[in-house]
């Protein structure tokens, strides 16, 4: 297979390029050909180099805070050379509030300080060869799990006061819980009542009282996704999917990776990608 060619560039006046050099080396380690422009390149020089080197993707790094003007200028310079088909991604020090602006201008993706070179390399490979991609984002919030002492006592607020529809009540003996699904649009509220003392919901109620327990994200291929998360070093509570309510396949991600929020991945029948 032809090697992916990446131009790593630093527009503007940044004083050092350690981060860019680390990224360039990491991408080489993933089998890519990396051309690095060096410090203090103008958007025109970057676009020119990208065209001359016939690269597949441009990675811009900015630390100086000038990304809001410089990144869109690179896109403009590419457009001027009929090269707007070369995707441009960015990273460095980019405040999250600037990300929607840059995406809106046409930058394909911004990598923040929390992401890894591993994720960056995977993203580039999947962008260039979409056949390798199996990482579609979760489709929607499947449900929000709420721990309650007693479903019957809790229901009236949802069905009478809010007027929502109770869709199903089910006991999941293996988990020691009774669940009630309340439909809200395409999502659900899932009331969870403990059936015995060993239930995780019992322990949650004793520790924290009633309240939000987890957020469930609907995914396509839960098995593949669990493998991918594992490869990324995301701590999982369940490394294999198990059967949950309404015949779904579910697995939990450890809350320490997600700001204290317990996330469930779930895949319902007929929701294969
Ligand atoms: Co759930």
Coordinates of C-alpha atoms and ligand atoms in Angstrom, one line a residue:
X1 CA 0.0 0.0 0.0
X2 CA 1.1 3.5 -0.8
X3 CA 2.4 5.3 2.3
X4 CA 0.3 8.1 3.7
X5 CA 2.1 11.5 3.2
X6 CA 1.7 14.0 5.9
X7 CA 2.8 17.6 6.0
X8 CA 3.4 18.8 9.6
X9 CA 3.6 22.6 9.7
X10 CA 3.9 25.3 12.2
X11 CA 2.3 28.6 11.0
X12 CA 3.2 31.8 12.7
X13 CA 5.6 32.8 15.3
X14 CA 5.8 29.9 17.8
X15 CA 9.2 29.8 19.4
X16 CA 9.7 26.1 19.7
X17 CA 8.6 22.9 17.9
X18 CA 9.2 20.0 20.3
X19 CA 5.5 19.0 20.2
X20 CA 5.5 19.1 16.4
X21 CA 8.7 17.0 16.2
X22 CA 7.2 14.4 18.6
X23 CA 4.1 14.2 16.4
X24 CA 6.2 13.9 13.3
X25 CA 8.2 11.0 14.8
X26 CA 5.0 9.3 16.1
X27 CA 3.4 9.4 12.6
X28 CA 6.6 8.0 11.1
X29 CA 6.5 5.2 13.6
X30 CA 3.0 4.4 12.2
X31 CA 4.5 4.0 8.8
X32 CA 3.7 7.4 7.4
X33 CA 6.0 9.7 5.4
X34 CA 6.2 13.0 7.2
X35 CA 7.5 16.2 5.8
X36 CA 8.1 18.9 8.4
X37 CA 8.3 22.5 7.3
X38 CA 10.1 23.9 10.4
X39 CA 9.2 26.9 12.4
X40 CA 7.6 30.2 11.4
X41 CA 6.1 29.3 8.1
X42 CA 3.5 31.5 6.4
X43 CA 0.2 30.0 5.3
X44 CA 1.3 30.5 1.7
X45 CA 4.5 28.6 2.3
X46 CA 2.6 25.8 3.9
X47 CA 0.1 25.5 1.1
X48 CA 2.9 25.6 -1.4
X49 CA 4.8 22.8 0.3
X50 CA 1.7 20.7 0.6
X51 CA 1.0 21.0 -3.2
X52 CA 4.7 20.4 -4.1
X53 CA 5.0 17.4 -1.8
X54 CA 1.7 16.0 -2.9
X55 CA 0.6 15.2 0.6
X56 CA -2.5 13.4 1.7
X57 CA -3.1 15.5 4.8
X58 CA -1.8 18.6 6.5
X59 CA -1.3 18.8 10.3
X60 CA -1.0 22.3 11.7
X61 CA 0.4 23.0 15.1
X62 CA 0.0 26.3 16.9
X63 CA 1.0 27.4 20.4
X64 CA 0.9 31.1 19.9
X65 CA -2.8 31.7 20.0
X66 CA -2.9 32.9 16.4
X67 CA -4.7 29.7 15.2
X68 CA -8.0 31.6 14.6
X69 CA -6.5 33.6 11.8
X70 CA -3.6 31.4 10.6
X71 CA -5.5 28.0 10.2
X72 CA -8.2 29.5 8.0
X73 CA -5.5 31.3 6.0
X74 CA -3.9 28.0 5.2
X75 CA -7.2 26.8 3.9
X76 CA -7.5 29.9 1.8
X77 CA -4.0 29.5 0.4
X78 CA -4.9 25.9 -0.5
X79 CA -8.0 27.0 -2.2
X80 CA -6.0 29.5 -4.2
X81 CA -3.9 26.6 -5.5
X82 CA -6.9 24.4 -6.3
X83 CA -5.8 22.1 -3.5
X84 CA -8.8 22.5 -1.1
X85 CA -9.2 18.7 -1.3
X86 CA -6.2 18.2 1.0
X87 CA -7.7 17.8 4.5
X88 CA -6.3 20.0 7.2
X89 CA -6.2 19.0 10.9
X90 CA -4.9 21.0 13.8
X91 CA -3.5 20.8 17.3
X92 CA -1.3 22.5 19.8
X93 CA -2.7 24.9 22.3
X94 CA -6.3 25.4 21.1
X95 CA -8.9 26.4 23.7
X96 CA -12.0 24.3 23.3
X97 CA -14.2 27.4 22.7
X98 CA -12.2 28.0 19.4
X99 CA -12.8 24.5 18.1
X100 CA -16.4 25.0 16.7
X101 CA -15.1 28.1 14.9
X102 CA -12.2 26.3 13.3
X103 CA -14.3 23.3 12.2
X104 CA -16.8 25.8 10.8
X105 CA -14.0 27.3 8.7
X106 CA -13.2 23.9 7.3
X107 CA -10.5 22.4 9.5
X108 CA -11.4 18.7 9.7
X109 CA -10.5 18.0 13.2
X110 CA -8.7 19.6 16.2
X111 CA -6.8 17.5 18.6
X112 CA -6.7 18.8 22.1
X113 CA -4.1 18.3 24.8
X114 CA -6.1 15.3 26.1
X115 CA -5.6 13.2 23.0
X116 CA -2.6 11.0 22.2
X117 CA -0.4 10.5 19.1
X118 CA -2.0 7.1 18.9
X119 CA -5.4 8.6 18.4
X120 CA -4.0 11.1 15.9
X121 CA -2.4 8.4 13.8
X122 CA -5.6 6.3 13.9
X123 CA -7.7 9.3 12.9
X124 CA -5.4 10.0 9.9
X125 CA -5.4 6.4 8.7
X126 CA -9.1 6.1 8.9
X127 CA -9.6 9.4 7.2
X128 CA -7.4 8.4 4.2
X129 CA -8.8 4.9 4.0
X130 CA -12.3 4.9 5.3
X131 CA -12.5 1.1 4.8
X132 CA -10.4 0.8 7.9
X133 CA -12.8 2.9 9.9
X134 CA -15.2 1.2 12.3
X135 CA -15.3 3.9 14.9
X136 CA -18.5 5.7 14.2
X137 CA -19.5 8.0 17.1
X138 CA -22.3 6.8 19.4
X139 CA -25.6 7.4 17.8
X140 CA -27.6 9.0 20.6
X141 CA -28.2 8.9 24.3
X142 CA -30.0 5.6 24.6
X143 CA -31.1 6.3 28.2
X144 CA -30.2 7.9 31.5
X145 CA -30.2 5.5 34.4
X146 CA -31.7 6.9 37.7
X147 CA -31.3 4.9 40.9
X148 CA -34.5 4.9 43.0
X149 CA -35.6 3.1 46.1
X150 CA -39.0 2.1 44.7
X151 CA -40.1 2.3 41.1
X152 CA -43.8 2.2 41.9
X153 CA -43.4 5.3 44.2
X154 CA -41.2 7.1 41.7
X155 CA -43.4 6.6 38.6
X156 CA -46.1 9.2 39.3
X157 CA -43.7 12.1 38.7
X158 CA -42.8 10.8 35.3
X159 CA -46.1 9.5 34.0
X160 CA -48.6 11.8 35.8
X161 CA -46.8 15.1 36.3
X162 CA -44.6 15.0 33.2
X163 CA -47.0 12.9 31.1
X164 CA -44.3 10.6 29.8
X165 CA -45.1 7.0 28.7
X166 CA -44.1 4.0 30.7
X167 CA -42.8 1.7 28.1
X168 CA -41.7 -1.5 29.9
X169 CA -40.8 -2.8 33.3
X170 CA -38.4 -5.7 33.6
X171 CA -36.4 -7.6 36.2
X172 CA -32.8 -8.4 35.4
X173 CA -32.1 -11.1 38.0
X174 CA -28.4 -11.3 37.1
X175 CA -27.9 -7.7 38.0
X176 CA -30.3 -7.7 41.0
X177 CA -32.3 -4.9 39.5
X178 CA -35.8 -4.0 38.4
X179 CA -35.9 -1.4 35.6
X180 CA -38.6 0.8 34.2
X181 CA -38.2 2.4 30.9
X182 CA -39.9 5.7 30.3
X183 CA -39.9 6.9 26.8
X184 CA -38.8 10.5 26.0
X185 CA -38.4 11.2 22.3
X186 CA -36.0 8.6 20.9
X187 CA -34.4 8.2 24.3
X188 CA -35.4 6.7 27.6
X189 CA -35.2 7.3 31.3
X190 CA -34.3 4.1 33.1
X191 CA -35.4 3.9 36.7
X192 CA -33.3 1.3 38.6
X193 CA -34.6 -0.3 41.8
X194 CA -32.4 -2.8 43.7
X195 CA -33.8 -6.3 44.1
X196 CA -31.4 -7.5 46.8
X197 CA -28.6 -6.4 49.0
X198 CA -25.9 -7.4 46.6
X199 CA -27.2 -5.2 43.8
X200 CA -24.8 -2.5 42.6
X201 CA -27.8 -0.2 42.7
X202 CA -28.3 -1.0 46.4
X203 CA -24.7 0.0 47.1
X204 CA -25.1 3.2 45.1
X205 CA -28.2 4.2 47.0
X206 CA -26.5 3.5 50.3
X207 CA -23.5 5.6 49.4
X208 CA -25.1 8.5 47.4
X209 CA -28.8 8.3 47.7
X210 CA -31.3 8.4 44.9
X211 CA -30.2 10.1 41.7
X212 CA -28.5 9.8 38.3
X213 CA -26.5 6.6 38.1
X214 CA -25.3 6.4 34.5
X215 CA -25.7 7.6 31.0
X216 CA -26.1 5.0 28.2
X217 CA -24.8 5.7 24.7
X218 CA -26.3 3.7 21.8
X219 CA -23.5 2.3 19.6
X220 CA -23.4 0.1 16.5
X221 CA -20.9 -2.7 17.0
X222 CA -20.3 -2.8 20.7
X223 CA -17.6 -5.6 20.5
X224 CA -15.4 -3.6 18.1
X225 CA -15.9 -0.5 20.1
X226 CA -14.9 -2.2 23.4
X227 CA -11.7 -3.4 21.7
X228 CA -10.9 0.0 20.4
X229 CA -11.4 1.6 23.8
X230 CA -9.2 -1.0 25.4
X231 CA -6.5 -0.3 22.8
X232 CA -6.7 3.3 23.7
X233 CA -6.1 2.5 27.3
X234 CA -9.6 3.5 28.4
X235 CA -10.4 1.6 31.6
X236 CA -13.5 -0.6 31.2
X237 CA -15.6 -2.2 33.9
X238 CA -16.8 -4.8 31.4
X239 CA -14.3 -5.8 28.8
X240 CA -16.9 -8.1 27.2
X241 CA -20.5 -7.1 26.5
X242 CA -23.2 -8.7 28.6
X243 CA -26.9 -9.0 28.1
X244 CA -28.9 -6.0 29.6
X245 CA -32.5 -5.0 29.7
X246 CA -34.7 -5.4 26.5
X247 CA -32.2 -7.9 25.1
X248 CA -29.5 -5.3 24.6
X249 CA -25.8 -5.9 24.8
X250 CA -24.2 -3.6 27.3
X251 CA -20.9 -2.7 28.9
X252 CA -19.8 -0.1 31.4
X253 CA -16.8 2.3 31.1
X254 CA -15.0 3.1 34.3
X255 CA -16.1 6.6 35.6
X256 CA -12.5 7.6 36.4
X257 CA -11.9 8.1 32.6
X258 CA -15.0 10.3 32.2
X259 CA -15.0 13.0 34.9
X260 CA -16.8 10.8 37.4
X261 CA -19.6 9.9 35.0
X262 CA -20.5 6.2 34.6
X263 CA -21.1 5.5 30.9
X264 CA -22.8 2.5 29.6
X265 CA -22.5 1.4 26.0
X266 CA -25.4 -0.4 24.7
X267 CA -26.4 -2.0 21.4
X268 CA -30.0 -2.9 20.7
X269 CA -31.1 -5.4 18.2
X270 CA -31.4 -4.1 14.7
X271 CA -29.0 -1.3 15.4
X272 CA -26.0 -2.8 13.6
X273 CA -24.1 -0.3 11.6
Ligands
LIG1 CO1 -28.6 1.4 31.6

